[in-house]
C-alpha cells in the first residue's frame, strides 16, 4: 500500500481530491515501477485537481504531470533498479496515473535519466515548468536570438515557467524584461536576473495590431491578448516562444507583425517533445541553471497540502515552483 492524491468525480460532476491508500496492484500498466521521491504542482495539475478544466480524461486519476525518483523494478533493459529518473508529460496525470503518489508505474519510453549534477529534489524543483522554460530558450536560440539581439520579455514572470526562464536567460547573458501582475514580487524577479519589471496590465488588454518595437524575443506562458500584444511589439525578425494559456487559449492578433516585421511564433509542446530534445533540455538545465536561485524560487509542501494549494495557484497567488515531498507525512 502507498499514499496518493486520488481524484474522483462526484454524482454532481464535481471533482473530489483526497489523499488515499492504494494497493500497488491497482497501478496502471508500464515497464517501470518507480519509488517517487518528489513531484510538483503545475498549472495543469491545479486545473485537474480543482476540476476547472477537463484535464483528466478518466476517473479515478492520480494527478501530477511530472515526477522524480528511483527505479524499483524494470522489464526494460534501459533502466535498472536504483536508477534516478525524471518524467515530464506524456499524458501522465491526465490519462495515466501520475506523480502525486509514493509509487508510479509508467512506460520506459517516458523516462529520462536525471543528468549528472542534479538530484531528484533539484530535478523536480525544475520540473515540467523549468523543462518547458528550457525548451523555450532553445527555440529562441534555434531562431538566431542571441544576447546581442536585444532584450527578451518573459510574461507570467512569477509563475513556474516565467521564473526559471528569467534565471536561464539572465545566466546566458540576455537582458530580461519581466511582465507581472504582482509588483510586490519585483525584488524576487530582479534577484533571478530581470532588469526591467513591466505591469502586465499594459499587455493584457486589446491593443493595436502593430506597436512600437520593444523586444527582440519573448517567452510567453499567458496567451490571449498578452501574446497578441507581444507579437505586435517584437522587433523586426523577432521570435516569441509560446508555451501557455494562463490568460486564455484565444489569440486575437493580426498578420501585420508577421508580414511586415517577419516575426516568428514558435509553439512549444513539452508533453510530447521527442526524446532527443528532452535529453538536450535536461543536460542544459543541469549545466546552466544556478542552484542558489533554484532553491530560493522553490516552496516545499507535503501531499496533504496539494489540494488546498491548487486554487491559489490558479488565482496567481503562488510564486515560483511548488515541490511536493512524497516522503513527508501526508
Short mmCIF file of C-alpha atoms in Angstrom, two decimals:
data_model
loop_
_atom_site.label_atom_id
_atom_site.label_comp_id
_atom_site.label_asym_id
_atom_site.label_seq_id
_atom_site.Cartn_x
_atom_site.Cartn_y
_atom_site.Cartn_z
CA UNK A 1 0.00 0.00 0.00
CA UNK A 2 1.11 3.55 -0.66
CA UNK A 3 -0.31 7.05 -0.29
CA UNK A 4 -1.59 9.00 -3.29
CA UNK A 5 -3.73 12.01 -4.08
CA UNK A 6 -6.72 10.44 -5.82
CA UNK A 7 -9.23 12.35 -7.94
CA UNK A 8 -12.78 11.04 -8.29
CA UNK A 9 -15.87 12.51 -9.91
CA UNK A 10 -18.92 13.03 -7.69
CA UNK A 11 -22.51 12.43 -8.84
CA UNK A 12 -22.96 16.17 -9.37
CA UNK A 13 -19.97 16.22 -11.73
CA UNK A 14 -17.55 17.96 -9.38
CA UNK A 15 -14.01 16.69 -8.91
CA UNK A 16 -13.11 15.39 -5.45
CA UNK A 17 -9.49 15.16 -4.29
CA UNK A 18 -8.35 13.14 -1.27
CA UNK A 19 -5.17 11.51 0.00
CA UNK A 20 -5.86 7.77 -0.18
CA UNK A 21 -4.06 4.50 0.50
CA UNK A 22 -3.78 2.48 -2.72
CA UNK A 23 -2.69 -1.09 -3.34
CA UNK A 24 0.30 -1.37 -5.70
CA UNK A 25 -1.68 -3.93 -7.72
CA UNK A 26 -4.02 -1.14 -8.84
CA UNK A 27 -1.27 0.80 -10.61
CA UNK A 28 -1.68 1.02 -14.39
CA UNK A 29 0.47 -0.99 -16.79
CA UNK A 30 4.02 0.01 -17.62
CA UNK A 31 7.52 -1.42 -17.84
CA UNK A 32 8.99 0.56 -14.94
CA UNK A 33 7.91 0.82 -11.30
CA UNK A 34 9.22 3.97 -9.58
CA UNK A 35 9.65 4.96 -5.96
CA UNK A 36 8.57 8.59 -6.32
CA UNK A 37 10.59 10.97 -4.18
CA UNK A 38 9.22 14.29 -5.45
CA UNK A 39 6.51 15.70 -7.67
CA UNK A 40 5.24 19.24 -8.17
CA UNK A 41 2.07 21.27 -8.56
CA UNK A 42 1.89 22.79 -12.05
CA UNK A 43 -0.85 24.93 -13.59
CA UNK A 44 -2.27 21.88 -15.38
CA UNK A 45 -2.25 19.92 -12.11
CA UNK A 46 -4.21 22.70 -10.43
CA UNK A 47 -6.78 22.62 -13.24
CA UNK A 48 -7.13 18.86 -12.82
CA UNK A 49 -7.39 18.94 -9.02
CA UNK A 50 -10.00 21.70 -8.96
CA UNK A 51 -11.90 20.44 -12.00
CA UNK A 52 -11.75 23.92 -13.53
CA UNK A 53 -10.84 22.41 -16.90
CA UNK A 54 -11.41 18.90 -18.32
CA UNK A 55 -7.74 17.95 -17.98
CA UNK A 56 -8.47 14.49 -16.55
CA UNK A 57 -9.71 12.12 -19.23
CA UNK A 58 -10.81 9.29 -16.96
CA UNK A 59 -11.51 8.69 -13.27
CA UNK A 60 -10.27 7.75 -10.77
CA UNK A 61 -6.98 9.51 -11.50
CA UNK A 62 -3.78 10.24 -9.63
CA UNK A 63 -2.76 13.73 -10.83
CA UNK A 64 0.77 15.02 -11.23
CA UNK A 65 2.23 15.64 -14.70
CA UNK A 66 5.80 15.06 -13.54
CA UNK A 67 7.85 13.10 -11.03
CA UNK A 68 11.39 12.25 -10.00
CA UNK A 69 12.50 9.16 -8.15
CA UNK A 70 14.28 5.83 -8.23
CA UNK A 71 13.56 2.74 -10.29
CA UNK A 72 12.28 -0.17 -8.17
CA UNK A 73 11.54 -2.67 -10.95
CA UNK A 74 12.05 -2.61 -14.71
CA UNK A 75 11.35 -5.02 -17.55
CA UNK A 76 13.11 -2.65 -19.96
CA UNK A 77 16.87 -3.04 -20.42
CA UNK A 78 17.41 0.72 -20.45
CA UNK A 79 16.58 1.03 -16.75
CA UNK A 80 17.67 -0.93 -13.70
CA UNK A 81 16.70 -0.79 -10.02
CA UNK A 82 18.40 2.17 -8.36
CA UNK A 83 18.46 4.38 -11.47
CA UNK A 84 17.44 8.00 -10.84
CA UNK A 85 14.82 9.14 -13.36
CA UNK A 86 12.58 12.08 -14.18
CA UNK A 87 9.33 12.16 -16.12
CA UNK A 88 7.52 15.08 -17.75
CA UNK A 89 4.27 14.95 -19.70
CA UNK A 90 3.15 12.07 -21.95
CA UNK A 91 -0.40 12.37 -20.55
CA UNK A 92 0.69 11.34 -17.05
CA UNK A 93 -1.79 12.78 -14.56
CA UNK A 94 -4.38 13.08 -17.35
CA UNK A 95 -4.86 9.65 -18.93
CA UNK A 96 -2.30 7.66 -16.91
CA UNK A 97 -1.82 7.80 -13.13
CA UNK A 98 0.72 10.48 -12.31
CA UNK A 99 3.35 11.66 -9.88
CA UNK A 100 1.40 12.76 -6.81
CA UNK A 101 1.85 9.36 -5.18
CA UNK A 102 4.61 7.40 -3.47
CA UNK A 103 4.75 4.94 -6.38
CA UNK A 104 4.15 5.10 -10.11
CA UNK A 105 4.24 2.56 -12.91
CA UNK A 106 4.99 4.08 -16.32
CA UNK A 107 6.30 3.32 -19.79
CA UNK A 108 10.07 3.23 -20.14
CA UNK A 109 9.88 5.50 -23.22
CA UNK A 110 8.58 8.30 -21.00
CA UNK A 111 11.61 8.39 -18.70
CA UNK A 112 14.78 10.48 -18.80
CA UNK A 113 17.79 9.67 -16.61
CA UNK A 114 18.43 12.50 -14.17
CA UNK A 115 21.60 14.11 -15.55
CA UNK A 116 24.84 14.28 -13.62
CA UNK A 117 24.88 17.33 -11.34
CA UNK A 118 21.20 17.11 -10.37
CA UNK A 119 19.45 15.03 -7.72
CA UNK A 120 15.76 14.10 -7.59
CA UNK A 121 14.85 17.13 -5.48
CA UNK A 122 16.56 19.56 -7.84
CA UNK A 123 15.08 17.82 -10.87
CA UNK A 124 11.58 18.43 -9.54
CA UNK A 125 12.34 21.94 -8.33
CA UNK A 126 12.97 22.45 -12.05
CA UNK A 127 10.10 20.16 -13.03
CA UNK A 128 7.93 20.46 -16.11
CA UNK A 129 7.88 24.24 -15.75
CA UNK A 130 11.66 24.53 -15.87
CA UNK A 131 11.98 21.92 -18.60
CA UNK A 132 9.41 23.87 -20.64
CA UNK A 133 11.31 27.11 -20.00
CA UNK A 134 14.46 25.44 -21.34
CA UNK A 135 12.60 24.29 -24.46
CA UNK A 136 11.55 27.92 -24.97
CA UNK A 137 15.12 29.19 -24.62
CA UNK A 138 16.34 26.51 -27.04
CA UNK A 139 13.68 27.57 -29.56
CA UNK A 140 14.77 31.22 -29.34
CA UNK A 141 18.38 30.23 -29.86
CA UNK A 142 17.45 28.00 -32.79
CA UNK A 143 15.82 31.04 -34.42
CA UNK A 144 19.01 33.07 -34.10
CA UNK A 145 18.22 35.05 -30.95
CA UNK A 146 21.39 35.95 -29.04
CA UNK A 147 22.21 38.20 -26.12
CA UNK A 148 23.34 40.83 -28.64
CA UNK A 149 19.99 40.79 -30.46
CA UNK A 150 18.18 42.82 -27.82
CA UNK A 151 16.04 42.43 -24.69
CA UNK A 152 13.87 39.38 -24.14
CA UNK A 153 10.44 39.64 -22.49
CA UNK A 154 9.13 36.95 -20.15
CA UNK A 155 5.38 37.07 -19.46
CA UNK A 156 3.76 35.37 -16.47
CA UNK A 157 7.05 36.16 -14.82
CA UNK A 158 6.17 34.99 -11.30
CA UNK A 159 4.97 31.56 -12.42
CA UNK A 160 6.99 28.38 -12.68
CA UNK A 161 7.93 28.77 -16.35
CA UNK A 162 8.48 32.50 -16.00
CA UNK A 163 10.79 32.45 -13.02
CA UNK A 164 13.04 29.75 -14.43
CA UNK A 165 13.04 31.34 -17.89
CA UNK A 166 14.28 34.58 -16.30
CA UNK A 167 17.07 32.78 -14.43
CA UNK A 168 18.14 30.83 -17.53
CA UNK A 169 18.11 33.81 -19.89
CA UNK A 170 19.99 36.01 -17.40
CA UNK A 171 22.61 33.29 -16.87
CA UNK A 172 23.09 33.11 -20.65
CA UNK A 173 23.72 36.86 -20.80
CA UNK A 174 20.36 38.13 -22.07
CA UNK A 175 18.77 41.37 -20.89
CA UNK A 176 15.49 40.14 -19.42
CA UNK A 177 12.29 42.15 -19.02
CA UNK A 178 9.62 40.58 -16.80
CA UNK A 179 5.87 41.13 -17.11
CA UNK A 180 3.90 40.50 -13.90
CA UNK A 181 0.69 41.44 -12.17
CA UNK A 182 2.42 41.30 -8.79
CA UNK A 183 4.72 44.31 -8.50
CA UNK A 184 5.39 43.38 -4.87
CA UNK A 185 7.48 40.49 -6.22
CA UNK A 186 9.76 42.80 -8.22
CA UNK A 187 12.73 42.25 -5.90
CA UNK A 188 12.48 38.48 -6.34
CA UNK A 189 12.35 38.79 -10.13
CA UNK A 190 15.36 41.07 -10.05
CA UNK A 191 17.27 38.53 -7.96
CA UNK A 192 16.51 35.97 -10.65
CA UNK A 193 18.03 38.31 -13.22
CA UNK A 194 15.26 40.58 -14.55
CA UNK A 195 16.49 44.07 -15.49
CA UNK A 196 13.10 45.67 -16.04
CA UNK A 197 9.69 44.96 -14.47
CA UNK A 198 6.59 45.59 -16.58
CA UNK A 199 2.99 45.78 -15.37
CA UNK A 200 1.07 43.01 -17.10
CA UNK A 201 -1.91 45.37 -17.48
CA UNK A 202 -0.01 47.10 -20.28
CA UNK A 203 -0.16 43.88 -22.29
CA UNK A 204 -3.36 42.13 -21.20
CA UNK A 205 -5.94 44.35 -22.95
CA UNK A 206 -6.74 44.58 -26.68
CA UNK A 207 -4.04 46.57 -28.47
CA UNK A 208 -3.04 47.83 -31.89
CA UNK A 209 -2.07 45.20 -34.47
CA UNK A 210 1.36 46.80 -34.86
CA UNK A 211 3.03 48.60 -31.97
CA UNK A 212 6.37 50.15 -31.05
CA UNK A 213 9.25 47.67 -31.46
CA UNK A 214 10.43 46.81 -27.95
CA UNK A 215 11.76 43.26 -27.66
CA UNK A 216 13.96 41.02 -29.77
CA UNK A 217 12.23 37.93 -28.42
CA UNK A 218 9.84 36.69 -25.76
CA UNK A 219 8.84 33.66 -23.71
CA UNK A 220 5.07 33.67 -23.24
CA UNK A 221 3.07 31.41 -20.92
CA UNK A 222 -0.05 33.60 -20.95
CA UNK A 223 -1.64 33.58 -24.41
CA UNK A 224 -4.71 35.62 -25.42
CA UNK A 225 -4.32 39.43 -25.69
CA UNK A 226 -0.95 39.29 -23.97
CA UNK A 227 0.54 37.10 -26.68
CA UNK A 228 -1.06 39.25 -29.39
CA UNK A 229 0.45 42.41 -27.90
CA UNK A 230 3.84 40.76 -27.51
CA UNK A 231 3.83 39.78 -31.19
CA UNK A 232 2.83 43.33 -32.13
CA UNK A 233 5.75 44.71 -30.08
CA UNK A 234 8.56 42.47 -31.31
CA UNK A 235 11.48 43.97 -33.19
CA UNK A 236 11.95 43.11 -36.85
CA UNK A 237 12.74 39.40 -37.21
CA UNK A 238 11.88 38.70 -33.57
CA UNK A 239 10.71 35.38 -32.14
CA UNK A 240 8.27 34.52 -29.38
CA UNK A 241 8.18 31.04 -27.83
CA UNK A 242 4.59 30.37 -26.75
CA UNK A 243 4.00 27.64 -24.17
CA UNK A 244 0.95 28.51 -22.05
CA UNK A 245 -2.56 29.88 -21.71
CA UNK A 246 -2.82 31.46 -18.26
CA UNK A 247 -4.89 34.33 -19.70
CA UNK A 248 -6.69 32.26 -22.33
CA UNK A 249 -6.49 29.93 -25.31
CA UNK A 250 -7.50 32.62 -27.78
CA UNK A 251 -5.04 34.55 -29.94
CA UNK A 252 -6.77 37.78 -31.05
CA UNK A 253 -3.97 39.02 -33.31
CA UNK A 254 -3.43 40.12 -36.90
CA UNK A 255 -0.95 39.04 -39.55
CA UNK A 256 0.65 42.52 -39.52
CA UNK A 257 3.74 41.72 -37.38
CA UNK A 258 4.31 38.51 -39.33
CA UNK A 259 4.22 40.00 -42.84
CA UNK A 260 5.57 43.49 -42.05
CA UNK A 261 8.25 42.61 -39.48
CA UNK A 262 8.93 38.98 -40.30
CA UNK A 263 8.44 37.75 -36.76
CA UNK A 264 8.20 34.08 -35.79
CA UNK A 265 5.72 32.47 -33.41
CA UNK A 266 7.31 29.25 -32.14
CA UNK A 267 4.97 26.84 -30.41
CA UNK A 268 6.41 24.85 -27.51
CA UNK A 269 4.94 21.44 -26.69
CA UNK A 270 6.53 19.90 -23.63
CA UNK A 271 4.15 16.93 -23.38
CA UNK A 272 5.16 15.00 -26.49
CA UNK A 273 8.57 16.52 -27.24
CA UNK A 274 10.88 13.86 -28.74
CA UNK A 275 13.42 12.15 -26.53
CA UNK A 276 16.42 13.81 -28.17
CA UNK A 277 15.04 17.26 -27.34
CA UNK A 278 14.20 16.22 -23.78
CA UNK A 279 17.69 14.88 -23.16
CA UNK A 280 19.23 18.06 -24.56
CA UNK A 281 16.99 20.26 -22.41
CA UNK A 282 17.80 18.39 -19.21
CA UNK A 283 21.53 18.42 -19.92
CA UNK A 284 21.42 22.18 -20.46
CA UNK A 285 19.39 22.68 -17.28
CA UNK A 286 21.99 20.72 -15.31
CA UNK A 287 24.74 22.94 -16.73
CA UNK A 288 23.15 26.38 -16.84
CA UNK A 289 20.57 26.84 -14.09
CA UNK A 290 22.02 28.48 -10.96
CA UNK A 291 21.30 26.23 -7.96
CA UNK A 292 21.04 29.08 -5.43
CA UNK A 293 18.32 30.77 -7.49
CA UNK A 294 16.53 27.44 -7.87
CA UNK A 295 16.40 26.94 -4.10
CA UNK A 296 15.18 30.50 -3.49
CA UNK A 297 12.45 30.00 -6.09
CA UNK A 298 11.02 26.80 -4.59
CA UNK A 299 8.42 26.12 -1.87
CA UNK A 300 8.16 22.57 -0.48
CA UNK A 301 4.93 21.01 0.77
CA UNK A 302 3.59 17.56 1.65
CA UNK A 303 0.92 15.60 -0.21
CA UNK A 304 -1.86 16.69 2.16
CA UNK A 305 -1.34 20.36 1.26
CA UNK A 306 -1.66 19.93 -2.51
CA UNK A 307 -5.45 20.13 -2.87
CA UNK A 308 -5.62 23.31 -0.80
CA UNK A 309 -2.86 24.98 -2.78
CA UNK A 310 -4.35 24.32 -6.24
CA UNK A 311 -6.97 27.15 -6.16
CA UNK A 312 -4.29 29.62 -5.02
CA UNK A 313 -2.07 28.65 -7.92
CA UNK A 314 -4.89 29.21 -10.43
CA UNK A 315 -5.55 32.60 -8.84
CA UNK A 316 -1.95 33.64 -9.42
CA UNK A 317 -1.13 33.70 -5.71
CA UNK A 318 1.79 31.26 -5.83
CA UNK A 319 5.32 32.39 -6.63
CA UNK A 320 7.80 30.23 -8.49
CA UNK A 321 7.86 26.46 -8.06
CA UNK A 322 5.97 24.20 -5.63
CA UNK A 323 7.80 20.98 -4.80
CA UNK A 324 5.85 18.07 -3.29
CA UNK A 325 7.96 15.91 -0.99
CA UNK A 326 6.34 12.47 -1.07
CA UNK A 327 8.38 11.33 1.94
CA UNK A 328 6.61 13.83 4.18
CA UNK A 329 3.73 12.52 6.22
CA UNK A 330 0.61 13.01 4.07
#
